[in-house]
Coordinates of C-alpha atoms in Angstrom, one line a residue:
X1 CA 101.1 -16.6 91.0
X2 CA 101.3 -13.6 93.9
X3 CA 98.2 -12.4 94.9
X4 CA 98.2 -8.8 96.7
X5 CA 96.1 -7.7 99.6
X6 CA 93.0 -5.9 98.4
X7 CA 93.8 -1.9 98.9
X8 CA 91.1 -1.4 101.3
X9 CA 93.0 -3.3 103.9
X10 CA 95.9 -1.0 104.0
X11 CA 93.6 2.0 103.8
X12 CA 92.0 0.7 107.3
X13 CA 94.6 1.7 110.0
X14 CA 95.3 5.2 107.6
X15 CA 91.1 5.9 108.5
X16 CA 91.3 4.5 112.0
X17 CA 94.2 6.9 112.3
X18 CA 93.0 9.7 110.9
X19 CA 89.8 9.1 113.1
X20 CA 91.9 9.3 115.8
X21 CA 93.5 12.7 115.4
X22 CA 92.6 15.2 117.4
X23 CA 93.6 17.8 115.3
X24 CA 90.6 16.5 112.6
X25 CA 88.4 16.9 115.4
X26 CA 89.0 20.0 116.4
X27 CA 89.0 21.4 112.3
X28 CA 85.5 19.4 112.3
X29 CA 84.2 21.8 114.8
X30 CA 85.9 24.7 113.1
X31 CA 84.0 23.0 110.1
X32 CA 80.6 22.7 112.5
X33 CA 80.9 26.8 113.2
X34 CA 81.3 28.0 109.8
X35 CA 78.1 26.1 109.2
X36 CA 76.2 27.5 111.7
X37 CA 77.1 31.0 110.3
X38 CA 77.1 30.4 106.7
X39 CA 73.5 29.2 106.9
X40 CA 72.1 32.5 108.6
X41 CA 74.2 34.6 106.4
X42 CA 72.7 32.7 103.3
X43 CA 69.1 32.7 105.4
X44 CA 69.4 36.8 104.3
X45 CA 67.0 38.0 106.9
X46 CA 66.3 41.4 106.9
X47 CA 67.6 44.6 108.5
X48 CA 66.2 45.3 111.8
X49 CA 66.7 48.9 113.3
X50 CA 69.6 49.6 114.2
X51 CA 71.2 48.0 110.7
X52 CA 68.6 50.1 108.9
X53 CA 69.8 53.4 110.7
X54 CA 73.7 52.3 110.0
X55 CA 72.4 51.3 106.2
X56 CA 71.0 54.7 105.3
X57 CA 73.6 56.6 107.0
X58 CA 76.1 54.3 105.0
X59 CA 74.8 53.9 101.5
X60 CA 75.1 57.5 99.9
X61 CA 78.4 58.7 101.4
X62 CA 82.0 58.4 99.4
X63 CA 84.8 57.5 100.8
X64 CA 86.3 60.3 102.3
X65 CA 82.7 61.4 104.1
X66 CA 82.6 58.2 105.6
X67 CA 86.4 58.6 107.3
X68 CA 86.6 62.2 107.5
X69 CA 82.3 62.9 108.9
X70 CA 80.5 61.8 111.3
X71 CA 77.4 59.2 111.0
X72 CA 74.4 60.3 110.7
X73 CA 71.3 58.7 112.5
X74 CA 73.7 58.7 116.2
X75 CA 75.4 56.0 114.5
X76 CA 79.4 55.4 115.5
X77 CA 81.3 53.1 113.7
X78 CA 85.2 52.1 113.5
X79 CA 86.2 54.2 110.2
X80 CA 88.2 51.1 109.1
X81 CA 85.5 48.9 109.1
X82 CA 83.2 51.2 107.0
X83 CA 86.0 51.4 103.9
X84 CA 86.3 48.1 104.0
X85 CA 82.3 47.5 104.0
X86 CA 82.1 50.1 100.9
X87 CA 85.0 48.3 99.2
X88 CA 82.8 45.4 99.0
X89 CA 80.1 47.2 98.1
X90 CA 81.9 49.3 95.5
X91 CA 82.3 45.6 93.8
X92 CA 79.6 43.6 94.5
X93 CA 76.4 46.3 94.8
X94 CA 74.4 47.4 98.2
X95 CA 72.2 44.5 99.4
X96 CA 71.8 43.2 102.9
X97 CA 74.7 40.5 102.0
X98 CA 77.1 42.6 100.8
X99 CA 76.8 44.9 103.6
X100 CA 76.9 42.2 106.2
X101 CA 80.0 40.1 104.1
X102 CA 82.6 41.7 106.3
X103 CA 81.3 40.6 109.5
X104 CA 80.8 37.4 107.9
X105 CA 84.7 37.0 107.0
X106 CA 85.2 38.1 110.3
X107 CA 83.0 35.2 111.8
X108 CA 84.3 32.9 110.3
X109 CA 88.1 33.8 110.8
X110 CA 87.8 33.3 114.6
X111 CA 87.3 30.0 114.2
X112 CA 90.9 29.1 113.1
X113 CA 92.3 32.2 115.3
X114 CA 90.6 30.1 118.5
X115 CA 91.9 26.8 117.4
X116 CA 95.5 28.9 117.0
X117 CA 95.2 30.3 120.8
X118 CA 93.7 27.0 122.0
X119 CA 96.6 25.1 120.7
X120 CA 99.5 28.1 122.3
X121 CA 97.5 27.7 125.7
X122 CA 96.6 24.0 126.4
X123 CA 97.9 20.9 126.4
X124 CA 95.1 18.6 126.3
X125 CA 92.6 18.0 123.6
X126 CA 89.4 18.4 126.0
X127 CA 90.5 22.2 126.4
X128 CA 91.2 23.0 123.1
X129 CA 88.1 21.3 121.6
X130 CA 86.0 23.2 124.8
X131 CA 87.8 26.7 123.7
X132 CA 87.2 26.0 119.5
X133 CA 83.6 24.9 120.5
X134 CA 82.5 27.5 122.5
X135 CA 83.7 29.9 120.0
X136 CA 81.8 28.1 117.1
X137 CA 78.8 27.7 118.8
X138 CA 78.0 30.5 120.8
X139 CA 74.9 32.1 119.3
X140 CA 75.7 35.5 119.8
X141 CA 78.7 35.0 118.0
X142 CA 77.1 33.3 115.0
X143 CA 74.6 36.3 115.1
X144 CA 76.7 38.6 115.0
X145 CA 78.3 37.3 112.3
X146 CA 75.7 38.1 110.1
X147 CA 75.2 41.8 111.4
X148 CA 75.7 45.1 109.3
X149 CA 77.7 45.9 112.7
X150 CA 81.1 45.8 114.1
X151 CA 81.2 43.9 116.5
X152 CA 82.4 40.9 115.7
X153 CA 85.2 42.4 114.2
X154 CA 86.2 43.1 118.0
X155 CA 86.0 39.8 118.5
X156 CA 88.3 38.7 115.8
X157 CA 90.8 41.5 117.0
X158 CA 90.8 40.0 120.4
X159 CA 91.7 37.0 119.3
X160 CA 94.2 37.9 117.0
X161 CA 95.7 39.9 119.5
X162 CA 95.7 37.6 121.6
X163 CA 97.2 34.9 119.9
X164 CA 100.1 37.5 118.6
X165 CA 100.7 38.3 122.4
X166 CA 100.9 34.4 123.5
X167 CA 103.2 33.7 120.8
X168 CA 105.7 36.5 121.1
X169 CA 109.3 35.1 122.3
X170 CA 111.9 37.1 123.7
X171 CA 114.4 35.1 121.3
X172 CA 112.2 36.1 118.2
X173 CA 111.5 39.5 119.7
X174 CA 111.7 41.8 116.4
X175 CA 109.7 39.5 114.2
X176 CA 107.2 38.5 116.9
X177 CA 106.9 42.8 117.8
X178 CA 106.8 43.4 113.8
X179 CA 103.5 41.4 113.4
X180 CA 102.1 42.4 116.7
X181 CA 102.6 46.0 115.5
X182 CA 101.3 45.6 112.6
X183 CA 98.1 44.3 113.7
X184 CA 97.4 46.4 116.4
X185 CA 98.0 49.2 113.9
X186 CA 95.4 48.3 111.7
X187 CA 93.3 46.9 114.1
X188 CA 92.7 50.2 115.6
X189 CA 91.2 51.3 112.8
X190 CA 89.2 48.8 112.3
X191 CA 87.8 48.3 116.0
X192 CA 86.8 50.9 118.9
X193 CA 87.4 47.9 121.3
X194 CA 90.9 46.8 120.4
X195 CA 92.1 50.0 122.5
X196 CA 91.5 47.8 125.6
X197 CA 93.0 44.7 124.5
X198 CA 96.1 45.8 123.2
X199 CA 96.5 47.9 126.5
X200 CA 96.3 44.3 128.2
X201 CA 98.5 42.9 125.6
X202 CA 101.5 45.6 125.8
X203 CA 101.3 45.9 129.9
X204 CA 101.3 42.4 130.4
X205 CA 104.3 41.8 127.7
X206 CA 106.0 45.0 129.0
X207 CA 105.9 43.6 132.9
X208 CA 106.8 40.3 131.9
X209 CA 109.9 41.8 129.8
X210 CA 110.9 43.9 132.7
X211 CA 110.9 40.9 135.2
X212 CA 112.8 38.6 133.0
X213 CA 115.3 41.6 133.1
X214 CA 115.4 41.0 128.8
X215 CA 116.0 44.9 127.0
X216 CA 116.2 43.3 123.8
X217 CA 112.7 42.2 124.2
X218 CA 111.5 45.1 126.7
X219 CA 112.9 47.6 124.3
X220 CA 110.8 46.0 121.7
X221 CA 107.8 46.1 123.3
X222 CA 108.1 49.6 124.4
X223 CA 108.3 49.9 120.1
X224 CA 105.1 47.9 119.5
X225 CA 103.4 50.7 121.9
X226 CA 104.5 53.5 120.7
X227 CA 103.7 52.3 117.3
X228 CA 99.9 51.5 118.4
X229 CA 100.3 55.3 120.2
X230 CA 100.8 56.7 116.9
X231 CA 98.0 54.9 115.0
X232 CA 95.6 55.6 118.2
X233 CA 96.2 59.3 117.9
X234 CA 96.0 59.8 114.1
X235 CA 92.4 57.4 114.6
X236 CA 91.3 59.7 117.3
X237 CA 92.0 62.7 115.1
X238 CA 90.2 62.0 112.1
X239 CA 87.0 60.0 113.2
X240 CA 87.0 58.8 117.1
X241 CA 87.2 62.4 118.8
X242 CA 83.3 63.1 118.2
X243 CA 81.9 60.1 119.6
X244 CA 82.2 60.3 123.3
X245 CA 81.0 63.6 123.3
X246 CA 78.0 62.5 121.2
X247 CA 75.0 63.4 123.6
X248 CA 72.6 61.0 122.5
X249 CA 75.2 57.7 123.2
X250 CA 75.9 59.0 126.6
X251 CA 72.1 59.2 127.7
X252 CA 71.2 55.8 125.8
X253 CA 74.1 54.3 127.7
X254 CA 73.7 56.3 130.5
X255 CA 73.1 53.2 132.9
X256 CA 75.8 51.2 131.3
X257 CA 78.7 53.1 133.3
X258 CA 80.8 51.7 136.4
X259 CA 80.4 53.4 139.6
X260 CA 84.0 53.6 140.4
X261 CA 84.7 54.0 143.1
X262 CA 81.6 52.5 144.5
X263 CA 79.9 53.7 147.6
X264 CA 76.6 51.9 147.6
X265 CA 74.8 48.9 147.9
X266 CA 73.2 49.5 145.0
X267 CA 77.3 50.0 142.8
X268 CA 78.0 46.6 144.2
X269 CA 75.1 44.6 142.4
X270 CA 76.2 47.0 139.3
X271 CA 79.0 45.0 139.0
X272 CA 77.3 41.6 140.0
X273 CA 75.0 42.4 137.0
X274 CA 77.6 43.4 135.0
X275 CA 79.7 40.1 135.6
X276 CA 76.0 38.0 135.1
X277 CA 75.5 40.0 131.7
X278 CA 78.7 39.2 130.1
X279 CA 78.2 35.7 131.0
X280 CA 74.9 35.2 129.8
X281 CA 76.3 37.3 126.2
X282 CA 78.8 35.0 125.5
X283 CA 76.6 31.2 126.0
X284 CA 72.6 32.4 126.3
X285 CA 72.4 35.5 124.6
X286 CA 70.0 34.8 121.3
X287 CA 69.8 37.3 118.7
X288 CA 70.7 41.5 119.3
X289 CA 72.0 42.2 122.5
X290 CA 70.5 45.2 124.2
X291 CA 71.3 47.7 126.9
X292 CA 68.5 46.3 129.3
X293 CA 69.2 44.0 131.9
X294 CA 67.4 40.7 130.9
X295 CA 65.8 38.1 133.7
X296 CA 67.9 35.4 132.1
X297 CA 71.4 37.1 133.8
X298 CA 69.9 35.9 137.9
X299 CA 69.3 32.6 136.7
X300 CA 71.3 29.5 138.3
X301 CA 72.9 28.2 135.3
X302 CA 74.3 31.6 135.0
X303 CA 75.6 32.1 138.1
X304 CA 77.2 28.8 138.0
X305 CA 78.6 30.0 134.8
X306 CA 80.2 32.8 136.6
X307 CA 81.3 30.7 139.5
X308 CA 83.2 28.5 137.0
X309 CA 84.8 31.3 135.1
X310 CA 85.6 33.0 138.5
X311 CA 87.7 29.1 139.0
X312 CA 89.1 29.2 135.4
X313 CA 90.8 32.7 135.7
X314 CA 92.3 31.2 139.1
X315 CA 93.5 28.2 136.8
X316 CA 94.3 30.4 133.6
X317 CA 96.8 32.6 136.3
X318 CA 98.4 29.1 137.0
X319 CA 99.2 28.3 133.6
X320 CA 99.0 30.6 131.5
X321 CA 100.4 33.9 133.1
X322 CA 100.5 35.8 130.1
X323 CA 97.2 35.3 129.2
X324 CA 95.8 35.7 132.5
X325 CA 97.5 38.9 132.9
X326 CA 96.3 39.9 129.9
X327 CA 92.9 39.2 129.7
X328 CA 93.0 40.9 133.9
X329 CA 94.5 44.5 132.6
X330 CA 92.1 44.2 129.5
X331 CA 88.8 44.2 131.9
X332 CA 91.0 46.8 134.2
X333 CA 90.8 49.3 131.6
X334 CA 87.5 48.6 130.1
X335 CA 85.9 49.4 133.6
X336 CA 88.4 52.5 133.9
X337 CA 87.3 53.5 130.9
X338 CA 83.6 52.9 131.6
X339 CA 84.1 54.7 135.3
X340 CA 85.1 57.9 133.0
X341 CA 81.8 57.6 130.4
X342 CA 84.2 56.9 127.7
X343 CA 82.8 53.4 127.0
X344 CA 79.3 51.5 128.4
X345 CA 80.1 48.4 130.1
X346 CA 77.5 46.3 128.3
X347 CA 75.8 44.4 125.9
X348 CA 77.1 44.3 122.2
X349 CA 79.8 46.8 123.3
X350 CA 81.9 43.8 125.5
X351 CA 81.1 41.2 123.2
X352 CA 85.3 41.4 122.4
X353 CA 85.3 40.1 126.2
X354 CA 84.0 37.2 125.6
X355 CA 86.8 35.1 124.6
X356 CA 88.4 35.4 127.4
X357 CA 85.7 34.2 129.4
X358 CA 85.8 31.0 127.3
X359 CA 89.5 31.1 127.8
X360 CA 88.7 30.9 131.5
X361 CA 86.8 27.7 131.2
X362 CA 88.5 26.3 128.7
X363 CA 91.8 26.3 131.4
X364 CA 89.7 24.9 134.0
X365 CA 88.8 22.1 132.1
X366 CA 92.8 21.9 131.1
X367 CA 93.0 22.1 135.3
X368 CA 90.4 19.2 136.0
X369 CA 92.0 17.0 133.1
X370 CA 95.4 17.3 135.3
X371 CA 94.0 16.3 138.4
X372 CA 96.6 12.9 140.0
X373 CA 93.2 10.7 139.0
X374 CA 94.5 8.7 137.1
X375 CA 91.4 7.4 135.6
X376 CA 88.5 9.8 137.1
X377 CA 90.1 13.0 135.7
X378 CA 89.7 12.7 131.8
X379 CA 86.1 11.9 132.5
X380 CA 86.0 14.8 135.0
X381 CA 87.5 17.5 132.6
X382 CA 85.3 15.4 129.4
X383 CA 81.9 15.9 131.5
X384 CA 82.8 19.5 132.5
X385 CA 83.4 20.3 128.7
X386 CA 80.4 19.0 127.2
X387 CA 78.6 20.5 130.2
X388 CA 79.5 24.2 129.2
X389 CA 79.2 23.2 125.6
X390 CA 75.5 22.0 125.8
X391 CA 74.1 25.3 126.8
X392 CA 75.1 27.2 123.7
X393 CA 74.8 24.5 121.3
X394 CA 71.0 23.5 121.7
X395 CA 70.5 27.7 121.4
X396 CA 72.5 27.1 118.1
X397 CA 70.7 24.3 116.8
X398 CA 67.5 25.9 117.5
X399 CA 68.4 28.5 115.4
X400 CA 69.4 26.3 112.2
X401 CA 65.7 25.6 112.3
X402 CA 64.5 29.0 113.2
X403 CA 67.1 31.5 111.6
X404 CA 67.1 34.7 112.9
X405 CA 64.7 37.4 111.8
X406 CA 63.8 39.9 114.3
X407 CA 61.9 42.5 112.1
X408 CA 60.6 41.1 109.1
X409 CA 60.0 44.2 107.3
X410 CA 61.2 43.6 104.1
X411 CA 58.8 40.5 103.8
X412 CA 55.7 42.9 105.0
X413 CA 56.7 45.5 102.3
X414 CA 56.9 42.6 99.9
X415 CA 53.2 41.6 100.9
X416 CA 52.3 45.2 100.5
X417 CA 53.5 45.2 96.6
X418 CA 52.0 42.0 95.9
X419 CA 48.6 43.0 97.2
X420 CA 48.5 46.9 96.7
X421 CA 45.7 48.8 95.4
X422 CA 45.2 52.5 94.2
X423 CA 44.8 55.0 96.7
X424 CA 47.0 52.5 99.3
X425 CA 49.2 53.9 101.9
X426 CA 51.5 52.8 104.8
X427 CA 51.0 53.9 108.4
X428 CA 53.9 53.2 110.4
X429 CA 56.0 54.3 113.7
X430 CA 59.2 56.7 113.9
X431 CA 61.0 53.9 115.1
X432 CA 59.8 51.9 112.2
X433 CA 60.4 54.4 109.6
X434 CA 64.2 54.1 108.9
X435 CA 63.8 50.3 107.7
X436 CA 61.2 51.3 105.8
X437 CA 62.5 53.9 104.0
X438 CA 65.6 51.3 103.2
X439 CA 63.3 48.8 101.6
X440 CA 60.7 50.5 100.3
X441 CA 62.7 51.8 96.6
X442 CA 64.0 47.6 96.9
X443 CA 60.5 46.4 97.0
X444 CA 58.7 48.4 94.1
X445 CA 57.6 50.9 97.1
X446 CA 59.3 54.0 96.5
X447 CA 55.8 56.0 95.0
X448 CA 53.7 54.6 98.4
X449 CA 52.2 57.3 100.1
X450 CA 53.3 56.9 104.0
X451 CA 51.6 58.7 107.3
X452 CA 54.5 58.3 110.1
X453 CA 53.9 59.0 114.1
X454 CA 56.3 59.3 116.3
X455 CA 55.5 56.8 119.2
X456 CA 54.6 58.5 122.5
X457 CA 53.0 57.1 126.2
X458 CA 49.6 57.9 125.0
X459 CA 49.1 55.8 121.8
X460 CA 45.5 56.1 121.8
X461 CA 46.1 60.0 120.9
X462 CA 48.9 59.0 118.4
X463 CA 46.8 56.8 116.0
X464 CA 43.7 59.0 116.0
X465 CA 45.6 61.9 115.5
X466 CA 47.5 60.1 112.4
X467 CA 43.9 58.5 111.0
X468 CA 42.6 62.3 111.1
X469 CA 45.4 63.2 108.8
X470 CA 44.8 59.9 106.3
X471 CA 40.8 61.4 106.6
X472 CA 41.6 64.3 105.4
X473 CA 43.6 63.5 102.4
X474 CA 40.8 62.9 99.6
X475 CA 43.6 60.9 98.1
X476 CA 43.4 58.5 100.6
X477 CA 42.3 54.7 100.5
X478 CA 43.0 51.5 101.9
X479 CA 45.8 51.6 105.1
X480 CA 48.6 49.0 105.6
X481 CA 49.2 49.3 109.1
X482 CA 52.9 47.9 109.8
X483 CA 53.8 47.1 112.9
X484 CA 56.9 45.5 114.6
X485 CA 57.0 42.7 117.5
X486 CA 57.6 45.7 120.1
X487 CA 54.3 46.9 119.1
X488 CA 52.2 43.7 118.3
X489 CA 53.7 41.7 121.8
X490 CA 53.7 44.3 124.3
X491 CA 51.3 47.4 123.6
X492 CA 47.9 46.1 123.1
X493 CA 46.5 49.9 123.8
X494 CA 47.7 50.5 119.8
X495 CA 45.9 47.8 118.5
X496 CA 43.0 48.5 120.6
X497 CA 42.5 51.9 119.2
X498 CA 43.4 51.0 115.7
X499 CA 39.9 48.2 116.0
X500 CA 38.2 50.9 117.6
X501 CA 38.3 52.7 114.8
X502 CA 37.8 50.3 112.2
X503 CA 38.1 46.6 112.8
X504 CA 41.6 45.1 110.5
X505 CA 40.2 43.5 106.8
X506 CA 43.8 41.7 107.0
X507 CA 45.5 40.6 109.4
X508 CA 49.0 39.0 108.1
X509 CA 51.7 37.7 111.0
X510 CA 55.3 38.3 110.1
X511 CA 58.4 37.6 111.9
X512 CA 59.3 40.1 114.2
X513 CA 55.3 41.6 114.0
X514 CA 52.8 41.8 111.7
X515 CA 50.7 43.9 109.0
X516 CA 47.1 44.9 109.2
X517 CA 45.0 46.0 106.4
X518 CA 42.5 48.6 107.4
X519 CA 39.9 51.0 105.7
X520 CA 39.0 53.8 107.8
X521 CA 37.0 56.0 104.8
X522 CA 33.7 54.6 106.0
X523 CA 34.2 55.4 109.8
X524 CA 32.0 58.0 111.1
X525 CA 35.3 59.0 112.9
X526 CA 36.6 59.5 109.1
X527 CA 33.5 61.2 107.9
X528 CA 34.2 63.8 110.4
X529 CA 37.3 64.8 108.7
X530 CA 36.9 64.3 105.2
X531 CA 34.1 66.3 103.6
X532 CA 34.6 65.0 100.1
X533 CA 34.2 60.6 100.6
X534 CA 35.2 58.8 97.8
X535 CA 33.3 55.6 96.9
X536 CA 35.0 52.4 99.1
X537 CA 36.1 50.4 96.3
X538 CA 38.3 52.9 95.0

């Protein structure tokens, strides 16, 4: 009688196999990055300022005021990105997830763009997995990919640009132009940052046309341009035309500009700063990026980060022309740009940059892996790799634990309904306000009675000027005294007049700051103002 070999026996070498692929691997950190995202999208942590300010500006407007008028709040987003945020919520309803779902979708569709560019540009698996893992685990790249904001949509156009541009052969010329057309098309739309990054992509495909001596192909890239010249024009005549001349952008930016040409000491450690910050954005930055210039940028890791991308552009010009000459003219006319005050050279606004700075190391690892060592070179590129890797990971893991939520204010309101009495009011900042008035009708809110300062240097003066006003409203009872981390962490003068006045009933910590409960109708400073006291319980 024939016996047959038991099933799992054959299925061993298939596993083993499979183990071995590389190209698993690398969909197994694609796999690893959508993760990371997914779980602070689902986490659903509230808006913070400048969400709330884009949200209320957003919310009530159709779609022809949100392509055809400006935002309100000094807020400037792509017009292309807004329909498509209203499509969704057209659908779905207006909540904090249906608002942030397209940056989401765009998070999580660089993932496979990278692993595409990775797999035009190196050879070697150590490359490709360090270009795909930086990618999926820088954290400012998973943040923003759960931000009512933009931005990462210019990082998806980068990459999709950039991918388009690497794979574009003269021998395929009208197909390869077609889609690279298309994209740049839509993309203008869609992204204020693009501009640059097709300018690198069309110069560097139109010199390298014109050296190879092809028309077929030159001709078709001079198409692909004037197609993007077109959609560039009609996008700067509907929506973009009012935002550089928006007053309030140019001062809150106003240190963000490149001295060009520069003729100081001081203009040459601009641009050292400058170089610092967009390193420390794409593997340390944690959370919102802001205009200010953070310690963290001096800091050796950081410049080592910089030497090394400095090395991998170098590298990247060796083997990768295209890409190098590409990613060069992009930065060229980002700087221009920024020379000009048509567009701050920092922060969130060159996060679309930062792929090509992984790009960099990512060919210097391809570089150290082709090294004649026979043996010491694999390790060489391997440790390199998991080196650059390390940094942004353990951010990244950190924040699986600890999701993001920089200003907690939906949870405070929340506490405030649950624990509301009659005659309770809020008293809360200017800069507070905007989130506030967001959540409050979404939190059972909308009828709270609210006394709103507008923050100044002397905040002594501020809160005794708005408890005089709460005094002399007989209506008046218990104060909820909301206050965000900028407030609780760095300005203990508020909280030390607020004590002085009358000492908190409640103190309750929240993410991002905290709420104190306060009564101030038994003060003597409140008796002062209020000629008619109503009993304390009320």
């Amino acid at each position: 009688m024939a016996t047959t070999a038991p099933a799992t026996t054959h299925r061993l070498p298939a596993v083993r196999d499979l183990l071995r692929s590389n190209g698993l691997w690398l969909w197994l950190i694609v796999a690893a990055g959508s993760t990371l995202r997914l779980q602070q999208f689902i986490f659903n942590r509230s808006f913070w300022h400048d969400e709330t300010l884009l949200a209320t500006a957003f919310v009530d407007r159709g779609f022809a005021q949100l392509v055809f008028e400006p935002l309100a709040n000094n807020q400037a987003a792509p017009v292309g990105y807004l329909v498509l945020v209203k499509l969704v919520t057209v659908l779905l309803g207006t909540h904090e997830w249906t608002l942030r779902l397209v940056s989401l979708l765009s998070g999580l569709a660089t993932l496979p763009l990278a692993l595409a560019v990775a797999r035009l540009s190196f050879s070697s698996f150590v490359a490709r997995a360090t270009l795909v893992g930086l990618v999926a685990v820088s954290p400012v790249l998973v943040y923003y990919s759960t931000e009512f904001k933009q931005y990462q949509g210019d990082v998806l156009g980068t990459l999709l640009i950039l991918w388009l541009t690497l794979r574009f052969r003269p021998d395929h010329c009208r197909e390869d132009a077609f889609w690279l057309a298309l994209a740049g098309a839509i993309g203008i739309w869609c992204s204020h940052a693009i501009d640059f990054v097709l300018a690198g992509s069309g110069l560097a495909l139109w010199l390298e046309m014109a050296r190879r001596r092809d028309r077929r192909a030159w001709l078709a890239v001079n198409a692909v341009g004037l197609v993007w010249l077109v959609s560039f024009v009609a996008d700067y005549l509907v929506a973009l035309r009012s935002v550089p001349h928006n007053a309030y952008l140019a001062g809150f930016w106003a240190t963000s500009f490149a001295p060009i040409p520069p003729t100081t000491l001081a203009d040459l450690h601009w641009f050292r700063e400058a170089a610092l910050g967009l390193v420390y954005l794409g593997f340390l930055q944690m959370g919102t990026a802001f205009r200010e210039v953070l310690p963290g940028w001096f800091s050796g890791p950081v410049h080592a980060l910089l030497a090394l991308t400095v090395l991998g552009s170098v590298a990247l010009a060796f083997q990768r022309v295209r890409a190098a000459a590409m990613g060069a003219i992009t930065l060229m006319t980002v700087l221009g740009a920024s020379a000009l005050h048509q567009y701050p050279f920092r922060a969130r606004l060159i996060l679309f940059l930062v792929p090509f700075v992984f790009l960099a190391l990512a060919a210097l690892v391809q570089q150290l892996h082709e090294l004649p060592l026979r043996r010491a070179a694999p390790w060489l590129a391997a440790g390199l790799a998991a080196g650059v890797l390390w940094m942004p990971l353990r951010l990244s893991l950190h924040v699986v634990r600890h999701p993001h939520n920089y200003q907690d204010i939906r949870g405070a309101l929340q506490y405030i309904a649950d624990h509301r009495q009659p005659g309770d009011h809020a008293m809360l900042g200017s800069w507070t306000y905007p989130a506030y008035s967001f959540y409050a009708p979404r939190t059972g809110l909308a009828d709270l009675p609210r006394f709103v300062y507008q923050p100044t240097i002397n905040e002594v003066h501020n809160i005794r000027s708005t408890v005089r006003r709460i005094c002399q409203d007989p209506a008046s009872g218990r104060t909820w005294v909301l206050a965000t981390n900028q407030i609780v962490a760095n300005n203990r003068a508020f909280l030390e007049a607020l004590s002085s006045l009358s000492p908190p009933l409640q103190t309750v910590p929240l993410e991002g700051g905290a709420l104190f409960l306060h009564d101030f109708r038994p003060t003597g400073y409140c008796q002062r103002y209020r000629s008619t006291f109503p009993p304390a319980g009320r």
